[in-house]
XYZ file of C-alpha atoms in Angstrom:
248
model
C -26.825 15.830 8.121
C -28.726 12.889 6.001
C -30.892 10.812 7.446
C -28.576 8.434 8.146
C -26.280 10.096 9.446
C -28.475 11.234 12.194
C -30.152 8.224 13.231
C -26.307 6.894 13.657
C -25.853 10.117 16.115
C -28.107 8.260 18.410
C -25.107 5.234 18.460
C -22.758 8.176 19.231
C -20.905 9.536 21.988
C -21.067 13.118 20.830
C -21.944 14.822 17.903
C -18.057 15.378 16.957
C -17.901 11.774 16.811
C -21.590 11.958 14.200
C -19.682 14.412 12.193
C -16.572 12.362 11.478
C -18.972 9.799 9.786
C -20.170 12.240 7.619
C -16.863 13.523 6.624
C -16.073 10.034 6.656
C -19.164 9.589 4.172
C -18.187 12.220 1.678
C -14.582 11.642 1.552
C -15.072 7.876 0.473
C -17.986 7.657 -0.391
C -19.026 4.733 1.683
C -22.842 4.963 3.181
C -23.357 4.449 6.688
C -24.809 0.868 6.141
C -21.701 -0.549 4.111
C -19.216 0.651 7.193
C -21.326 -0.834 9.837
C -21.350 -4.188 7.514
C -17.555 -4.036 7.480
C -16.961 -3.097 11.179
C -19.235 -6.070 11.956
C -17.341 -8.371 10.096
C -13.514 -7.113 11.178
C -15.087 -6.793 15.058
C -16.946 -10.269 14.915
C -14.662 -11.996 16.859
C -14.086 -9.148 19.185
C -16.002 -7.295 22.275
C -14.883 -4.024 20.641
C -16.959 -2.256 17.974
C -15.297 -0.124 15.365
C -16.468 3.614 15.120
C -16.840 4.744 11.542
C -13.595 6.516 11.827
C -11.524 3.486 12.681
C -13.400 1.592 9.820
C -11.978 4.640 7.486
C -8.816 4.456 8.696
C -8.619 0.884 8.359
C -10.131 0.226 4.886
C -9.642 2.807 2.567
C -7.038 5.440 2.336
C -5.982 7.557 -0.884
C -3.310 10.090 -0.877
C -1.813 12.546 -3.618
C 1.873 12.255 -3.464
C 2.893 15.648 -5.503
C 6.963 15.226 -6.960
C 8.832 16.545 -9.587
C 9.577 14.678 -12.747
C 11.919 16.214 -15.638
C 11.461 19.721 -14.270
C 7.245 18.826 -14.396
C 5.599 19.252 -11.477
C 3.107 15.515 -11.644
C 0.993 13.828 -8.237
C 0.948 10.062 -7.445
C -2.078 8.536 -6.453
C -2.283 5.713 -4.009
C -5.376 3.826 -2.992
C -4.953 1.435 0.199
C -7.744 -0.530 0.861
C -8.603 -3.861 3.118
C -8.883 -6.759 0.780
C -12.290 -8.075 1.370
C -12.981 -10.034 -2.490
C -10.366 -11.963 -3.615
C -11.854 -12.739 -7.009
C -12.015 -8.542 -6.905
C -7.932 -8.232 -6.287
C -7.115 -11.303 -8.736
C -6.742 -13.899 -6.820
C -8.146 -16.723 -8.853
C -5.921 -15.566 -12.191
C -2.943 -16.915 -10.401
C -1.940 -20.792 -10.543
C -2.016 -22.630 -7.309
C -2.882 -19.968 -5.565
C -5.413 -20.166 -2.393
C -8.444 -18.070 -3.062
C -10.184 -19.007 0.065
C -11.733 -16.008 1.497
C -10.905 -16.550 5.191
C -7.339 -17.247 3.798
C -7.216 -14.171 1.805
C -9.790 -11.481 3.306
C -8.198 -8.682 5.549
C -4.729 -8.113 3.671
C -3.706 -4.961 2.195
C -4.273 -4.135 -1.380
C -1.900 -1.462 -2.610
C -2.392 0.429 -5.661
C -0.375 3.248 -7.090
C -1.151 4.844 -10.104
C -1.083 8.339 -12.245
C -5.249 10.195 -12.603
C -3.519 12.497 -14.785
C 0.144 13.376 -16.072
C 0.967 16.833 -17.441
C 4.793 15.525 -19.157
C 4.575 13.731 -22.759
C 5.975 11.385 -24.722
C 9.633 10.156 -22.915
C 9.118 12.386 -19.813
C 6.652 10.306 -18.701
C 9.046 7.490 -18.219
C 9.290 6.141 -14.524
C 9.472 3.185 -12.762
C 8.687 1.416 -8.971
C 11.166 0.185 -6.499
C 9.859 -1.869 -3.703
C 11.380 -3.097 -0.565
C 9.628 -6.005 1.592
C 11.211 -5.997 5.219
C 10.179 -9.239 7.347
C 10.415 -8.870 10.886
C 9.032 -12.637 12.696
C 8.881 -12.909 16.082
C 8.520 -9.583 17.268
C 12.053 -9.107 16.499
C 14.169 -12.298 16.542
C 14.870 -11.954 12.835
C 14.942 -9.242 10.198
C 14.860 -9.306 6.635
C 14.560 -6.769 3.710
C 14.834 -7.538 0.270
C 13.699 -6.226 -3.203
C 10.963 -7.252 -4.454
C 11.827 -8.607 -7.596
C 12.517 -12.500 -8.575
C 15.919 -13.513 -7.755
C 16.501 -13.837 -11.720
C 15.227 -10.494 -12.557
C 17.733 -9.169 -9.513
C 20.724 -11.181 -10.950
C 20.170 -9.432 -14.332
C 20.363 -5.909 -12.731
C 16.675 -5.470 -13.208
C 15.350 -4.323 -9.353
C 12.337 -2.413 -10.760
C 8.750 -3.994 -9.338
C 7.285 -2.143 -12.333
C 8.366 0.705 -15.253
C 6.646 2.442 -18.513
C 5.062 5.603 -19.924
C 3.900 5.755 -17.138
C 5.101 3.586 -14.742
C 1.769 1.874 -12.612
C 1.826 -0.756 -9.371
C 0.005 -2.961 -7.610
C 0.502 -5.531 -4.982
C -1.653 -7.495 -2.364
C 0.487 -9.435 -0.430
C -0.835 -12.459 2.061
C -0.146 -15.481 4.116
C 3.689 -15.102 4.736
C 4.270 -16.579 7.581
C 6.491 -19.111 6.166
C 6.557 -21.066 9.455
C 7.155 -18.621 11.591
C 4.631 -17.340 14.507
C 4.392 -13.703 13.760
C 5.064 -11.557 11.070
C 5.586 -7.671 10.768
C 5.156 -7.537 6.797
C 6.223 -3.867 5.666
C 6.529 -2.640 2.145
C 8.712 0.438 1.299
C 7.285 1.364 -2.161
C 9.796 4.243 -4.442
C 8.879 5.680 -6.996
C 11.556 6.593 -9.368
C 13.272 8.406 -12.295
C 15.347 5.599 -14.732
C 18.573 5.777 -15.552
C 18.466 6.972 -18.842
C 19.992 10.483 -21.414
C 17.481 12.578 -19.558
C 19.270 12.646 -16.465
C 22.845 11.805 -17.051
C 22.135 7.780 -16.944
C 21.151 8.157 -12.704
C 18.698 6.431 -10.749
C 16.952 8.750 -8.545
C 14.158 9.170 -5.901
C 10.753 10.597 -6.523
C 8.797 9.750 -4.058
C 7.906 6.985 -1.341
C 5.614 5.532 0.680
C 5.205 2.685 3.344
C 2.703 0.525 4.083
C 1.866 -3.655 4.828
C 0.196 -5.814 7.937
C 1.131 -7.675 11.288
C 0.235 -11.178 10.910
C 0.219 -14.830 13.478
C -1.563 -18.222 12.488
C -4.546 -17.077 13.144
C -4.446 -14.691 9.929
C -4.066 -11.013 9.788
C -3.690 -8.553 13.230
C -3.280 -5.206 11.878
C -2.613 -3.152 9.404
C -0.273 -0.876 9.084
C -0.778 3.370 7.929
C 0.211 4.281 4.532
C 3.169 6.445 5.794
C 5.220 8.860 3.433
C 8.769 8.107 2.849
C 11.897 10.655 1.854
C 14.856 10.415 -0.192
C 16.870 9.714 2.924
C 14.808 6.513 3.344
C 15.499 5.480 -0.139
C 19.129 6.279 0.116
C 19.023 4.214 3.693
C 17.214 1.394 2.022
C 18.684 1.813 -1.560
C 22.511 1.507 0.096
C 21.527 -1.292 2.273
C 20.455 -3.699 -0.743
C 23.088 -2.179 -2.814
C 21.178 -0.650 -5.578
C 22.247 2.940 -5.872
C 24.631 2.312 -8.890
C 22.867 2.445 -12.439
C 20.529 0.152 -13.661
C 19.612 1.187 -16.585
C 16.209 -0.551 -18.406
């Protein structure tokens, strides 16, 4: 183990518990100094401290989502992180927005993306479906809806974002909208457009779910990345109506 690693041993219960961090460590690349200066700041107003593992779990998580695309075999990448800068996620590049940090820091930044893709040319063609369910009060109201302007959804146009190929991101905060709590989950599909490579269908790819618990006092929790299947889409997708063609 390095150095530092050790000396945080001491802090430990066990050494299972030392050799998370270090797995911890070389899986994100964080040093045991920068997660100690982020649990301090998510456990300042709390008794609790954070072990390295919960600090992991809570800021940074990147997954390979492997799916099939034209008969080519292509992976997903999705990075979920803790928003902690919000010049960083953008912030201040949109009008009238709120870029205080305690207003914005502690959200979830989503970002989905392709490292590599082995199809060319029009194969590569894709696009992003989200859904944003509310849930405020701890359950006396539900709402899901896709997220897309209401002008965009009157046109037939549901897709969050499409190309060659398609890429998304989305940091979503402060949505109470008067209400006292908010269970803020985003179900994110990736998928093939309706178009003469596949007989003018829409169709599933791939999924994932992810978003944050939230009261006046800013944000509780966030929630796992979680993978999603094509019977969530098709639950999701028939609920909002959306299965027919749309066609870019």
């Amino acid at each position: 183990m390095c150095e530092a690693v050790q000396k945080y041993a001491k802090e430990c219960v066990n050494d299972k518990q030392a050799a998370n961090v270090k797995n911890i460590m070389e899986d994100t690349g964080f040093t045991v100094e920068q997660a100690l200066d982020e649990a301090d700041w998510l456990a300042e107003d709390s008794n609790e401290r954070m072990t390295h593992e919960e600090v992991f779990r809570t800021l940074k998580s990147r997954v390979t989502i492997p799916f099939t695309l034209h008969g080519i075999e292509e992976n997903l990448t999705v990075e979920y992180t803790q928003g902690t800068d919000p010049r960083e996620i953008g912030y201040d590049a949109l009008q009238g927005f709120p870029i205080d940090k305690i207003c914005c820091t502690g959200y979830p930044v989503m970002h989905g993306y392709f490292e590599h893709m082995n199809a060319t040319g029009y194969r590569r063609s894709c696009g992003f479906i989200q859904f944003v369910e509310r849930i405020e009060n701890y359950g006396e109201n539900r709402e899901l809806s896709v997220d897309v302007s209401d002008e965009n959804l009157e046109k037939g146009n549901p897709y969050f974002a499409y190309g060659y190929p398609a890429e998304i991101f989305d940091a979503p905060c402060c949505n109470l909208a008067g209400c006292r709590h908010l269970k803020w989950t985003a179900y994110t599909y990736l998928v093939d457009l309706p178009s003469r490579m596949n007989s003018n269908k829409l169709k599933f790819l791939g999924g994932y779910s992810w978003g944050y618990e939230e009261d006046e006092n800013g944000p509780q929790r966030i929630l796992p990345l979680e993978i999603l299947t094509e019977n969530d889409w098709e639950k999701h997708a028939t609920e909002k109506g959306i299965l027919k063609v749309f066609p870019i």
